Short mmCIF file of C-alpha atoms in Angstrom, two decimals:
data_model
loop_
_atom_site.label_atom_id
_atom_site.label_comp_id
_atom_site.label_asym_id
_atom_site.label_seq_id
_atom_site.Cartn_x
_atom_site.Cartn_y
_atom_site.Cartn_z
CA UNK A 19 128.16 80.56 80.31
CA UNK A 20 128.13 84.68 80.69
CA UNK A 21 125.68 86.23 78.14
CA UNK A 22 126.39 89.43 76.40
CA UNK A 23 124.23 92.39 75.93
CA UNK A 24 123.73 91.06 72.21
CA UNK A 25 122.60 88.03 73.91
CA UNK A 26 120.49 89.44 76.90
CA UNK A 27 118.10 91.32 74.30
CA UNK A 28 117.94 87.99 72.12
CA UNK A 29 116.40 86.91 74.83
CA UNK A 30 114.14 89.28 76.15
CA UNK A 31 112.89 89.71 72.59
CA UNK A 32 111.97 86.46 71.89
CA UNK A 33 110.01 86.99 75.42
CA UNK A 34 108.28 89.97 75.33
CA UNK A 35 106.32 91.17 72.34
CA UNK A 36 107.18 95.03 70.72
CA UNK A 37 104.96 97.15 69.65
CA UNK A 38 104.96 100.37 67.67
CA UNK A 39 103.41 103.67 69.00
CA UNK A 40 100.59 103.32 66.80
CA UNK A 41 99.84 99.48 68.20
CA UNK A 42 100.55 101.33 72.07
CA UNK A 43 97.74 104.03 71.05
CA UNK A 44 95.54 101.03 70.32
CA UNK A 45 96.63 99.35 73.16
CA UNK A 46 95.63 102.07 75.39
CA UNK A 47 92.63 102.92 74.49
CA UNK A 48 91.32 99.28 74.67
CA UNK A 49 92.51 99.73 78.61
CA UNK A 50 96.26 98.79 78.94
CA UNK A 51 98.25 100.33 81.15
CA UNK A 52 100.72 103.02 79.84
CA UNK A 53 104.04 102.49 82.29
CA UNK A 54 106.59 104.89 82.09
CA UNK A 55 110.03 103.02 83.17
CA UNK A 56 112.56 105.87 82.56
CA UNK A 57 114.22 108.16 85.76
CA UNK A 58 112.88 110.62 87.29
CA UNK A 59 114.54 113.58 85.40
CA UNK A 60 113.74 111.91 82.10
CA UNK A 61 109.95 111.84 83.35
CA UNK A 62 110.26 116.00 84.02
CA UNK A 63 111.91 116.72 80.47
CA UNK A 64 108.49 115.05 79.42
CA UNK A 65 106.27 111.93 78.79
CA UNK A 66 103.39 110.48 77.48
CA UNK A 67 100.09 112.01 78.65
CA UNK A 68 97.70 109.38 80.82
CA UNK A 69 101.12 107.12 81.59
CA UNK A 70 101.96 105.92 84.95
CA UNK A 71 105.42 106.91 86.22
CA UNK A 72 107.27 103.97 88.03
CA UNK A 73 111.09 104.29 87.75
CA UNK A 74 112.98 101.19 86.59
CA UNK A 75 114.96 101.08 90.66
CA UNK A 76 111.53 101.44 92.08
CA UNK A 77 109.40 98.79 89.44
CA UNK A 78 109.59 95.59 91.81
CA UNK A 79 108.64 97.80 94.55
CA UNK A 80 105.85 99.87 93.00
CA UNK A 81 104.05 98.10 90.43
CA UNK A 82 101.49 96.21 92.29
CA UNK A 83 100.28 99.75 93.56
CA UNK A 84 100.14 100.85 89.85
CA UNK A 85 98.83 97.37 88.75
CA UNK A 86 97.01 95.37 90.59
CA UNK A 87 95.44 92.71 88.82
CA UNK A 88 98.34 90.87 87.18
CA UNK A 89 96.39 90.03 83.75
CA UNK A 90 95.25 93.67 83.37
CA UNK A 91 97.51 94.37 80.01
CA UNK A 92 100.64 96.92 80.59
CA UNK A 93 102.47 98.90 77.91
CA UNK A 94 106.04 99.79 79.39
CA UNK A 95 108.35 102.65 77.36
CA UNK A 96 111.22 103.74 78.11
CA UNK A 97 113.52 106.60 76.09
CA UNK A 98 114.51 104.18 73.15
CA UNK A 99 113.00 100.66 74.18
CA UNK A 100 115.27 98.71 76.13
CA UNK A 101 114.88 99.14 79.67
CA UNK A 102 111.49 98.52 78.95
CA UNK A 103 112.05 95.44 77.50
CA UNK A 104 114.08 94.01 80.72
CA UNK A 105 111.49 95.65 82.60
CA UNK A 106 108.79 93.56 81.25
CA UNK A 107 110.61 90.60 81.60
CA UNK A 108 110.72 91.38 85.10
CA UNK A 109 106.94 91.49 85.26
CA UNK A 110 106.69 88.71 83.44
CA UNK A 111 108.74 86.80 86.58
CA UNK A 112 106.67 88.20 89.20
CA UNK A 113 103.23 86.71 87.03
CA UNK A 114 101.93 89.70 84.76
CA UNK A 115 101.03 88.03 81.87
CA UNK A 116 99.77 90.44 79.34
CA UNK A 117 102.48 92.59 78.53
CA UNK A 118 104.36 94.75 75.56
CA UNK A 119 107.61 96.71 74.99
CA UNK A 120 107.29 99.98 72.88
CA UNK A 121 109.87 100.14 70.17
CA UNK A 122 111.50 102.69 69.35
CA UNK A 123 110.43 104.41 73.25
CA UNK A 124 109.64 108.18 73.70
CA UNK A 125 112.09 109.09 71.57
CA UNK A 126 109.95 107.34 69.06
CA UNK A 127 107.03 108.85 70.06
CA UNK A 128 108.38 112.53 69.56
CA UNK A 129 110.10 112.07 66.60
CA UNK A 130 106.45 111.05 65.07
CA UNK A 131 104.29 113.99 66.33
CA UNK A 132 102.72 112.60 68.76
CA UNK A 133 101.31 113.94 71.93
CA UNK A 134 103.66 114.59 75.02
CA UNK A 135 103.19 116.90 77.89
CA UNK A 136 105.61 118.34 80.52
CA UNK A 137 104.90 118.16 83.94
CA UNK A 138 104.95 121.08 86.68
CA UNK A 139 108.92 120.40 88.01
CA UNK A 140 109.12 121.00 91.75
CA UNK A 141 111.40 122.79 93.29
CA UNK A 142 114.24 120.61 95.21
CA UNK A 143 112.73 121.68 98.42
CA UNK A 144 109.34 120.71 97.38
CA UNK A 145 110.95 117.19 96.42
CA UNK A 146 111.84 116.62 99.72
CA UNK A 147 108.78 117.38 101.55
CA UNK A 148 106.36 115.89 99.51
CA UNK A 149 108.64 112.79 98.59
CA UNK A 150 106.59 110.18 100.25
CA UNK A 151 103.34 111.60 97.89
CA UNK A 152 106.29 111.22 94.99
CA UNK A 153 106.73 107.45 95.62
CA UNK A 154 102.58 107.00 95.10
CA UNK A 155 101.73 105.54 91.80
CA UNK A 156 98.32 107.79 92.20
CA UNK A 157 99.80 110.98 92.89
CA UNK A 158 103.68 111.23 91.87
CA UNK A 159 105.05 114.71 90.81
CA UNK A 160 101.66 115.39 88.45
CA UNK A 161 99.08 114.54 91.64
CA UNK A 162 100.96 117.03 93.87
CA UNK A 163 101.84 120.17 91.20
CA UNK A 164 97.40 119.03 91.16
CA UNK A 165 97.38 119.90 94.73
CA UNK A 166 99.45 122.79 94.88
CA UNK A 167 97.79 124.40 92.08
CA UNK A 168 94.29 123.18 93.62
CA UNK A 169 91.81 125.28 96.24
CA UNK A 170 90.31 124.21 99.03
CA UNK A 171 87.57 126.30 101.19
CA UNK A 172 87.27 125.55 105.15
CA UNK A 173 83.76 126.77 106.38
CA UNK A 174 84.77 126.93 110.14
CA UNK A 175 88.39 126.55 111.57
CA UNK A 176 86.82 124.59 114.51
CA UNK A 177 86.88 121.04 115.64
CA UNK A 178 86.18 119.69 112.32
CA UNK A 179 88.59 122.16 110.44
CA UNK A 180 91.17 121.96 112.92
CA UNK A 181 92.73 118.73 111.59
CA UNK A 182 91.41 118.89 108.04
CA UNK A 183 93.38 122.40 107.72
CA UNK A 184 96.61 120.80 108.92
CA UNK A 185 96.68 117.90 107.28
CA UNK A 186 95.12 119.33 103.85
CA UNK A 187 98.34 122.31 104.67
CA UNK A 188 101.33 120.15 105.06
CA UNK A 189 99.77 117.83 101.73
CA UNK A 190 100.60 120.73 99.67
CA UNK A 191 97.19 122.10 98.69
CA UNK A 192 97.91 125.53 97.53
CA UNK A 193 95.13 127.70 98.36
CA UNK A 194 93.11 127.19 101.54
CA UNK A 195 90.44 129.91 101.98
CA UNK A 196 89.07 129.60 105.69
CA UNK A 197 85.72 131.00 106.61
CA UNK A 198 84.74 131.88 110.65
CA UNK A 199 83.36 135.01 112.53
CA UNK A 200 84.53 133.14 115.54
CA UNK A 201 87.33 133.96 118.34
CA UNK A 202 89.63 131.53 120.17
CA UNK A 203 87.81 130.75 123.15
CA UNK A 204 89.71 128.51 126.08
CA UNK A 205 86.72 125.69 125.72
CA UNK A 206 87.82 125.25 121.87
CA UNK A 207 91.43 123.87 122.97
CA UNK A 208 89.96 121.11 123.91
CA UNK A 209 89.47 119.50 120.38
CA UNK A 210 90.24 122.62 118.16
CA UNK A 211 94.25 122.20 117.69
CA UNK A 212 94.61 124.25 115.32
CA UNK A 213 94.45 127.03 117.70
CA UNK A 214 96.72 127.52 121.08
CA UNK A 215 96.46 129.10 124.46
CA UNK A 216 98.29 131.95 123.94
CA UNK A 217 95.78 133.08 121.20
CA UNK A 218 92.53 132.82 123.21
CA UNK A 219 90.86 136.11 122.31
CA UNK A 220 92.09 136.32 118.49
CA UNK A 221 90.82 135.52 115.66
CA UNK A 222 90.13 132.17 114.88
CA UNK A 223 90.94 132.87 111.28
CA UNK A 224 94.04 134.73 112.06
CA UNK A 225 95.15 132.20 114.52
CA UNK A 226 94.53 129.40 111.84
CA UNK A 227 96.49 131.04 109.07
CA UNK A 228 99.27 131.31 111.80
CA UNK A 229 99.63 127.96 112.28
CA UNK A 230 99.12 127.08 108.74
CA UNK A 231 101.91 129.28 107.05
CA UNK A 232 104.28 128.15 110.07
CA UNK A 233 103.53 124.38 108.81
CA UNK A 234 104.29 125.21 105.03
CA UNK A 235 105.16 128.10 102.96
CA UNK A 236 103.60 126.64 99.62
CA UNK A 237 100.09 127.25 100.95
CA UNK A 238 98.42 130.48 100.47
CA UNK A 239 95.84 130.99 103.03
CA UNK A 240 93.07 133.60 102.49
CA UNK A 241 90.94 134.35 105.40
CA UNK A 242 87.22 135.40 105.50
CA UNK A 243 86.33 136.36 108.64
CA UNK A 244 82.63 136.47 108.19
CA UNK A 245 79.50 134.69 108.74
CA UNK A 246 78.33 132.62 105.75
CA UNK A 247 75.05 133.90 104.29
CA UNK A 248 72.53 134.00 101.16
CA UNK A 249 74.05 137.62 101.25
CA UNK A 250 77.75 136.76 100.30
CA UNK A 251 77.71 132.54 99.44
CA UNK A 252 78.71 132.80 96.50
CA UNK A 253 81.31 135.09 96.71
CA UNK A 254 82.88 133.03 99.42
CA UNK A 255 82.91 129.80 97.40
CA UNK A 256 83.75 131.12 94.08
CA UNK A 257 86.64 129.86 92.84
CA UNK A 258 87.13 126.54 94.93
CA UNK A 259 87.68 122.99 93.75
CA UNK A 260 86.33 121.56 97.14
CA UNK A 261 84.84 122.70 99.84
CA UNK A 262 85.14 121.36 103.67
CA UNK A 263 82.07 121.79 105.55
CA UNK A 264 82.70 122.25 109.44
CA UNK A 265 79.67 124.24 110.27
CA UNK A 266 77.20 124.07 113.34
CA UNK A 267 74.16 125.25 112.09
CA UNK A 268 71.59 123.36 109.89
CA UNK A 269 70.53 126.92 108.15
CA UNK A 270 74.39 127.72 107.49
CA UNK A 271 74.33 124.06 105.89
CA UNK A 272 71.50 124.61 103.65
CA UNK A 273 72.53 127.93 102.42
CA UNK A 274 76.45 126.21 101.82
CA UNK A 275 74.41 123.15 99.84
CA UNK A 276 72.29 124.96 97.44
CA UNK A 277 75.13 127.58 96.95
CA UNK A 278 77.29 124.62 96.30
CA UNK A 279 74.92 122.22 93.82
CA UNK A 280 74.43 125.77 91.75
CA UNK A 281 78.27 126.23 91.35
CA UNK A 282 78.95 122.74 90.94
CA UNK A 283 81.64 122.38 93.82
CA UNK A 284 82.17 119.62 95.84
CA UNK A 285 81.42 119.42 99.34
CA UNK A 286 82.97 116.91 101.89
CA UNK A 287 80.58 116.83 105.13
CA UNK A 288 81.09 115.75 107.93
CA UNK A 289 79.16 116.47 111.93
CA UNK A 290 79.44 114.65 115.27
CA UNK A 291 77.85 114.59 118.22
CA UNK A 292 79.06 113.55 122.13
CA UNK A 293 80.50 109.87 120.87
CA UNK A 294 79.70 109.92 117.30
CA UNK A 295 79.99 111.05 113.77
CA UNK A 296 78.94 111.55 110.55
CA UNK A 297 80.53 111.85 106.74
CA UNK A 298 79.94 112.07 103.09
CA UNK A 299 80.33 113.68 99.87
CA UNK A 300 78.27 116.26 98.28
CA UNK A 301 79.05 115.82 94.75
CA UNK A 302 76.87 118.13 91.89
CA UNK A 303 75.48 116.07 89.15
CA UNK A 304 77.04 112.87 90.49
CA UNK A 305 75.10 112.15 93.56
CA UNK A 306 72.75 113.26 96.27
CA UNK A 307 72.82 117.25 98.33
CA UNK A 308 72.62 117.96 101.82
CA UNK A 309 68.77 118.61 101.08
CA UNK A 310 68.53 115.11 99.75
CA UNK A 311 70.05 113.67 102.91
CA UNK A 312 67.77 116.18 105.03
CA UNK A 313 65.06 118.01 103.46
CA UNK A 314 64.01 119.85 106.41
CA UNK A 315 65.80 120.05 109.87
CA UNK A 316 64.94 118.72 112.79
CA UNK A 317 63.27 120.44 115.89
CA UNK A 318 66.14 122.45 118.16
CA UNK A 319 66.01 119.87 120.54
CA UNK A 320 67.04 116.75 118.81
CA UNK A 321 70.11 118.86 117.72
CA UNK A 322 71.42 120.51 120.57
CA UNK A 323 74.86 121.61 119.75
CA UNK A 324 78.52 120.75 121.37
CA UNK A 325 78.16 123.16 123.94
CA UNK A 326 75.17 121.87 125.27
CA UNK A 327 75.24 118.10 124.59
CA UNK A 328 79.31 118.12 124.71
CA UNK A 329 81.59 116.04 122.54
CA UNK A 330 84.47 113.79 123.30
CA UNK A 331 87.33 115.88 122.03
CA UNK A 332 89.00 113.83 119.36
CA UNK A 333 85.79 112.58 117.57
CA UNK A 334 85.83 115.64 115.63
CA UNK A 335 89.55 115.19 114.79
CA UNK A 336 88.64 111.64 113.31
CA UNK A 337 86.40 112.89 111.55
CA UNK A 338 87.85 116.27 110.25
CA UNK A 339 90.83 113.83 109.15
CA UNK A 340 88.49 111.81 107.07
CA UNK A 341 86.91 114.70 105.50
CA UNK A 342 91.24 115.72 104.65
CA UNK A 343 91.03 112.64 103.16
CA UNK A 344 88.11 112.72 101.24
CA UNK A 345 88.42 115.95 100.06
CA UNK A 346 92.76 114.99 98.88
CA UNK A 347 90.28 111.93 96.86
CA UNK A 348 88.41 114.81 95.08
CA UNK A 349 91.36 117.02 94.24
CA UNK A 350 93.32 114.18 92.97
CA UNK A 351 90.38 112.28 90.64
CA UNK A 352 91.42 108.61 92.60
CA UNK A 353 89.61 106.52 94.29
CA UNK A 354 85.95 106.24 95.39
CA UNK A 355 84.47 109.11 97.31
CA UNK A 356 81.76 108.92 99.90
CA UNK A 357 79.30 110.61 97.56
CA UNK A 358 76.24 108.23 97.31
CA UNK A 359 77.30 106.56 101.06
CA UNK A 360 77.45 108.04 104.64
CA UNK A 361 79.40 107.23 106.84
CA UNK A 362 78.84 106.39 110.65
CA UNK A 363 81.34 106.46 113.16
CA UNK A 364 80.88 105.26 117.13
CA UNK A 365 83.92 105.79 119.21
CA UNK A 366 82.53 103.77 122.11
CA UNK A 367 82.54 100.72 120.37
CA UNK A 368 85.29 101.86 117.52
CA UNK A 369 83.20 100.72 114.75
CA UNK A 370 82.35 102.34 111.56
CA UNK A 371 79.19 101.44 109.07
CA UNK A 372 77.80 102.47 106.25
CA UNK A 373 74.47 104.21 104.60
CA UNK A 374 73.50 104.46 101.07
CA UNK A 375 72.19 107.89 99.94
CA UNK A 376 69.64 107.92 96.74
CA UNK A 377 69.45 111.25 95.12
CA UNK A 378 65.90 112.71 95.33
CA UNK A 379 64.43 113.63 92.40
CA UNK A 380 62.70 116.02 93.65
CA UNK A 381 64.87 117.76 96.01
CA UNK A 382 64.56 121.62 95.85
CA UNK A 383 68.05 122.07 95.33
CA UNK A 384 69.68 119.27 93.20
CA UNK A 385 66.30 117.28 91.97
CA UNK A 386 64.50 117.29 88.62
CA UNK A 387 61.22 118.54 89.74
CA UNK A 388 59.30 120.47 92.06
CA UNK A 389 60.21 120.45 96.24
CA UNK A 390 58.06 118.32 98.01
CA UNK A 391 57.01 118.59 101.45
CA UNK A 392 58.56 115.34 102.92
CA UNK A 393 60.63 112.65 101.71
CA UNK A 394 62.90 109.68 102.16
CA UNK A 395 66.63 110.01 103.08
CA UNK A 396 66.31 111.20 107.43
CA UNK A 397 67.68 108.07 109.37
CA UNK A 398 67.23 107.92 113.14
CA UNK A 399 70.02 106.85 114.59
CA UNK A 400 70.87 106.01 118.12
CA UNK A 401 71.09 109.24 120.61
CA UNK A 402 68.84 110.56 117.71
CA UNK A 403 72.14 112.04 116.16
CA UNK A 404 70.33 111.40 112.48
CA UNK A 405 69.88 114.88 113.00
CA UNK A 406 73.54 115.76 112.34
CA UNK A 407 74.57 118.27 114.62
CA UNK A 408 77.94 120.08 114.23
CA UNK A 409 81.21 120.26 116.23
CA UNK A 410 82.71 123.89 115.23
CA UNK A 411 81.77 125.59 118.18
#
């Protein structure tokens, strides 16, 4: 027997239960998921502030991204409440079991005062290069106008900045402020692809932008071709929402770490040596500092650097792309950084494990109390690489 529309919402009524904007609010707040259901140019004109942005074509496809956890309890709206009510019915069918309509949609919640933001609209061209970020429950149109309005600072456009650069360049960060004294040399082609032979002899942070701006014209690079010291640190950083730390040199570290924990800016680290590597996250107030991890460096010789002890060429490129990806983590406020854990990586035997990191209490930079002479936190590990050397050079 065919149903009307009359009939259809009968039904999906006497399935799903309404609830007013004021009952959402409350709905919200006690942790329910705020789904928005309507297109994406509805979405630009506005929405709801904290919702979730799954088109009705793409709910099916997208919610389990959004939503994992099927009894976690999910507000859908829509403009005037309708699709949302066929869209819960749909989650209903594929086993979400807490779930409410909003009456009355965001034309409801408008008309009554309430709070509604517009997001940063992206330019059609924009749309089409970041729309595989677009289809991400966790970063959408709001997480990338984040990233192109965010800044990110590369200490070295090496072997660890190399990748990070490129990959932190064509994910739409806006501002990338690279930091090396350096020149191309021909041993850095051998792991440092952001530069190329024909620029051996320049600039490593003119050959960087180069390659950069020729990847995407959103990003702004800004070059500092300088060494980083006490002298200008916190010039450099000032003004960054992350920082990527590529650097070879434990006092460069220490002098990027305190500068860091003072400004409160994240730092993603990361170092490798011949088969192996290292990463975390240096996050202020949150968790441990490079001076927790290492409160004094090692002698010279249990940290000779890559062009004495040599690395296999694409260890720094795994690593430089985790550090990309830890630092897109930051930007974006999802998921669980590597601040409190380090990472270990062995490319002989492709495995990957995992250190906690306490934060020291007394650590001179980020602790409570006074420095103290020794303390916990320095891990020998095999090829005594627990002394973290770096792969920029």
């Amino acid at each position: 027997m065919p149903k009307s529309f009359s009939d259809l919402m009968r039904e999906a009524r006497s399935q799903i239960r309404e609830v007013n904007t004021a009952e959402a609010v409350d709905l919200v707040a006690s942790g329910a998921r705020l789904i928005d259901v309507r297109e994406s140019s509805e979405w630009e004109e506005g929405h709801i502030p904290g919702a979730v942005h799954i088109g009705r074509s793409y709910l099916e496809q997208q919610i389990e991204g959004a939503v994992a956890d099927r009894e976690t309890p999910v507000v859908l709206y829509c403009a005037g409440g309708v699709r949302s009510l066929f869209s819960a019915q749909v989650l209903a069918e594929m086993g979400y079991t807490n779930l409410a309509s909003m009456k009355g949609g965001f034309q409801a919640w408008k008309s009554e005062g309430r709070d509604w933001t517009k997001p940063v609209v992206l330019s059609k061209e924009q749309k089409t290069r970041y729309s595989r970020h677009l289809l991400i429950p966790e970063v959408g149109a709001e997480g990338q106008a984040r990233l192109l309005g965010s800044k990110a600072l590369f200490i070295g456009a090496g072997g660890l900045g190399s990748p990070a650069l490129l990959y932190l360049a064509a994910a739409g960060v806006g501002t990338l402020g690279i930091v090396d004294f350096d020149v191309v040399d021909l041993s850095n082609l051998q792991r440092q692809i952001v530069h190329t032979t024909d620029r051996v002899g320049r600039k490593k942070v003119e050959s960087a932008a180069e390659t950069v701006r020729a990847l995407n014209p959103d990003v702004t690079v800004v070059p500092h071709e300088e060494m980083l010291t006490e002298a200008n640190v916190e010039r450099l950083i000032a003004g960054y929402d992350v920082i990527l730390d590529g650097t070879d040199t434990f006092e460069t570290r220490y002098t990027l770490n305190d500068a860091a924990v003072r400004a409160g800016i994240p730092v993603v680290h990361a170092s490798v040596f011949r088969f192996e590597g290292q990463l975390t996250v240096f996050i202020p107030n949150e968790g441990p500092c490079y001076r927790c991890l290492y409160p004094s460096p090692p002698p010279p010789e249990l940290a000779p650097g890559c062009s004495v002890a040599g690395v296999l060429g694409v260890v720094p490129g795994t690593m430089g792309l985790l550090q990309a990806t830890e630092a897109l983590k930051v930007l974006l406020g999802i998921g669980d950084t590597l601040s409190g854990r380090l990472l270990i990586y062995d490319a002989l035997d492709a495995t990957f494990s995992e250190l906690r990191l306490r934060r020291d209490p007394h650590c001179p930079a980020c602790g409570d109390g006074a420095p103290v002479a020794s303390g916990s936190g320095v891990f020998t590990l095999k090829g005594g690489f627990g002394t973290s050397t770096g792969a920029n050079a």
